[in-house]
Amino acid sequence: VVLTDIKMPFMNGLELAAELKTKLPTAKVVILTGFDEFEYARKAIGLNVIEYALKPVSAGDITDMLTKVKALLDKEREERESLERLRESFERSLPVLKEKFLSSLIEGKIGSDEVMEKAELFGLNIKNSMHRIAVIELVRTENGLKDESKLELLRKRELINIGTLELVDEIVSKHGQGPAFIYDGRILVFLS
């Protein structure tokens, strides 16, 4: 927050606000002046000055102005934090969104324009309209697992699926292939 006068030696308040706008765009500028001229106020608005007060200014006036500035800063901080939370949530959701996109692609439920947009979003190289897909199906045996509960069995199966997917994805990405993902209980790999 910068509290400045318009008339100062070396640089006036409007010039200072212009410098701040380019070098510190998030700075909040409050201008105090003894000049009641519309042209000064108009220029100040163009420089994102948030308060323009005519002298004489009392301590109460300054307190009121700074309270408004604080409220504005608090609102901006909340908006930045909210945006950051949304970005983090989106980043955490990317693997699920990517798998959903690939499933829609396999099922033919997505238009060609959307395919290219989403492929770019997920960093996928899908330039051709035709692709080969390798299907890996895990054969499950229940040997040695008869004493386990159904829930524990399901957990172990999912862990095996995820572990196998990670291994397959690592291998195919080394060879410039992929992505690998789970679809209908199988691991599918896009091949170029």
PDB file of N, CA, C and O in Angstrom, residues 10 16 20 26 40 42 59 65 80 91 130 136 147 171 190:
ATOM      1  N   PHE A  10      10.955  15.935  -7.680  1.00  0.00           N
ATOM      2  CA  PHE A  10      11.536  14.868  -8.512  1.00  0.00           C
ATOM      3  C   PHE A  10      10.499  14.044  -9.270  1.00  0.00           C
ATOM      4  O   PHE A  10      10.669  13.755 -10.435  1.00  0.00           O
ATOM      5  N   LEU A  16       4.525   8.461  -9.969  1.00  0.00           N
ATOM      6  CA  LEU A  16       4.828   7.343  -9.074  1.00  0.00           C
ATOM      7  C   LEU A  16       3.821   6.211  -9.284  1.00  0.00           C
ATOM      8  O   LEU A  16       4.190   5.037  -9.388  1.00  0.00           O
ATOM      9  N   LEU A  20       4.617   2.408 -10.437  1.00  0.00           N
ATOM     10  CA  LEU A  20       4.161   1.266  -9.645  1.00  0.00           C
ATOM     11  C   LEU A  20       3.291   0.315 -10.463  1.00  0.00           C
ATOM     12  O   LEU A  20       3.364  -0.899 -10.303  1.00  0.00           O
ATOM     13  N   THR A  26       0.527  -5.105  -8.318  1.00  0.00           N
ATOM     14  CA  THR A  26      -0.418  -5.415  -7.234  1.00  0.00           C
ATOM     15  C   THR A  26      -0.416  -4.351  -6.140  1.00  0.00           C
ATOM     16  O   THR A  26      -1.210  -4.442  -5.203  1.00  0.00           O
ATOM     17  N   TYR A  40      -6.752  15.455 -12.644  1.00  0.00           N
ATOM     18  CA  TYR A  40      -5.926  14.634 -11.748  1.00  0.00           C
ATOM     19  C   TYR A  40      -6.666  13.354 -11.365  1.00  0.00           C
ATOM     20  O   TYR A  40      -6.099  12.267 -11.378  1.00  0.00           O
ATOM     21  N   ARG A  42      -9.093  11.880 -12.977  1.00  0.00           N
ATOM     22  CA  ARG A  42      -9.238  11.018 -14.159  1.00  0.00           C
ATOM     23  C   ARG A  42      -7.963  10.231 -14.420  1.00  0.00           C
ATOM     24  O   ARG A  42      -7.989   9.023 -14.663  1.00  0.00           O
ATOM     25  N   ALA A  59      -7.126  12.133  10.570  1.00  0.00           N
ATOM     26  CA  ALA A  59      -6.680  10.781  10.940  1.00  0.00           C
ATOM     27  C   ALA A  59      -7.829   9.787  10.729  1.00  0.00           C
ATOM     28  O   ALA A  59      -7.619   8.656  10.287  1.00  0.00           O
ATOM     29  N   MET A  65      -9.913   5.145   4.893  1.00  0.00           N
ATOM     30  CA  MET A  65      -9.325   4.742   3.608  1.00  0.00           C
ATOM     31  C   MET A  65      -8.534   3.448   3.751  1.00  0.00           C
ATOM     32  O   MET A  65      -8.664   2.529   2.928  1.00  0.00           O
ATOM     33  N   ARG A  80      -7.382 -15.233  -4.552  1.00  0.00           N
ATOM     34  CA  ARG A  80      -6.172 -15.954  -4.970  1.00  0.00           C
ATOM     35  C   ARG A  80      -6.117 -17.333  -4.324  1.00  0.00           C
ATOM     36  O   ARG A  80      -5.797 -18.327  -4.984  1.00  0.00           O
ATOM     37  N   GLU A  91      -5.549 -30.283 -10.489  1.00  0.00           N
ATOM     38  CA  GLU A  91      -4.319 -31.080 -10.666  1.00  0.00           C
ATOM     39  C   GLU A  91      -4.495 -32.479 -10.076  1.00  0.00           C
ATOM     40  O   GLU A  91      -4.063 -33.464 -10.682  1.00  0.00           O
ATOM     41  N   MET A 130      -6.617 -43.096 -36.361  1.00  0.00           N
ATOM     42  CA  MET A 130      -6.600 -44.537 -36.098  1.00  0.00           C
ATOM     43  C   MET A 130      -5.463 -44.852 -35.136  1.00  0.00           C
ATOM     44  O   MET A 130      -4.362 -44.330 -35.279  1.00  0.00           O
ATOM     45  N   ILE A 136      -4.278 -55.723 -21.978  1.00  0.00           N
ATOM     46  CA  ILE A 136      -3.634 -56.607 -21.008  1.00  0.00           C
ATOM     47  C   ILE A 136      -4.701 -57.004 -19.997  1.00  0.00           C
ATOM     48  O   ILE A 136      -5.294 -56.152 -19.337  1.00  0.00           O
ATOM     49  N   ASP A 147      -9.121 -67.507   2.939  1.00  0.00           N
ATOM     50  CA  ASP A 147      -9.458 -67.076   4.295  1.00  0.00           C
ATOM     51  C   ASP A 147      -9.696 -65.572   4.382  1.00  0.00           C
ATOM     52  O   ASP A 147     -10.045 -65.069   5.446  1.00  0.00           O
ATOM     53  N   ILE A 171       6.936 -48.848 -18.548  1.00  0.00           N
ATOM     54  CA  ILE A 171       7.573 -49.556 -19.663  1.00  0.00           C
ATOM     55  C   ILE A 171       7.192 -48.929 -21.000  1.00  0.00           C
ATOM     56  O   ILE A 171       8.058 -48.637 -21.823  1.00  0.00           O
ATOM     57  N   PHE A 190      -2.381 -47.312 -25.604  1.00  0.00           N
ATOM     58  CA  PHE A 190      -2.382 -46.744 -26.959  1.00  0.00           C
ATOM     59  C   PHE A 190      -1.017 -46.980 -27.575  1.00  0.00           C
ATOM     60  O   PHE A 190       0.006 -46.674 -26.964  1.00  0.00           O
TER      61      PHE A 190
END
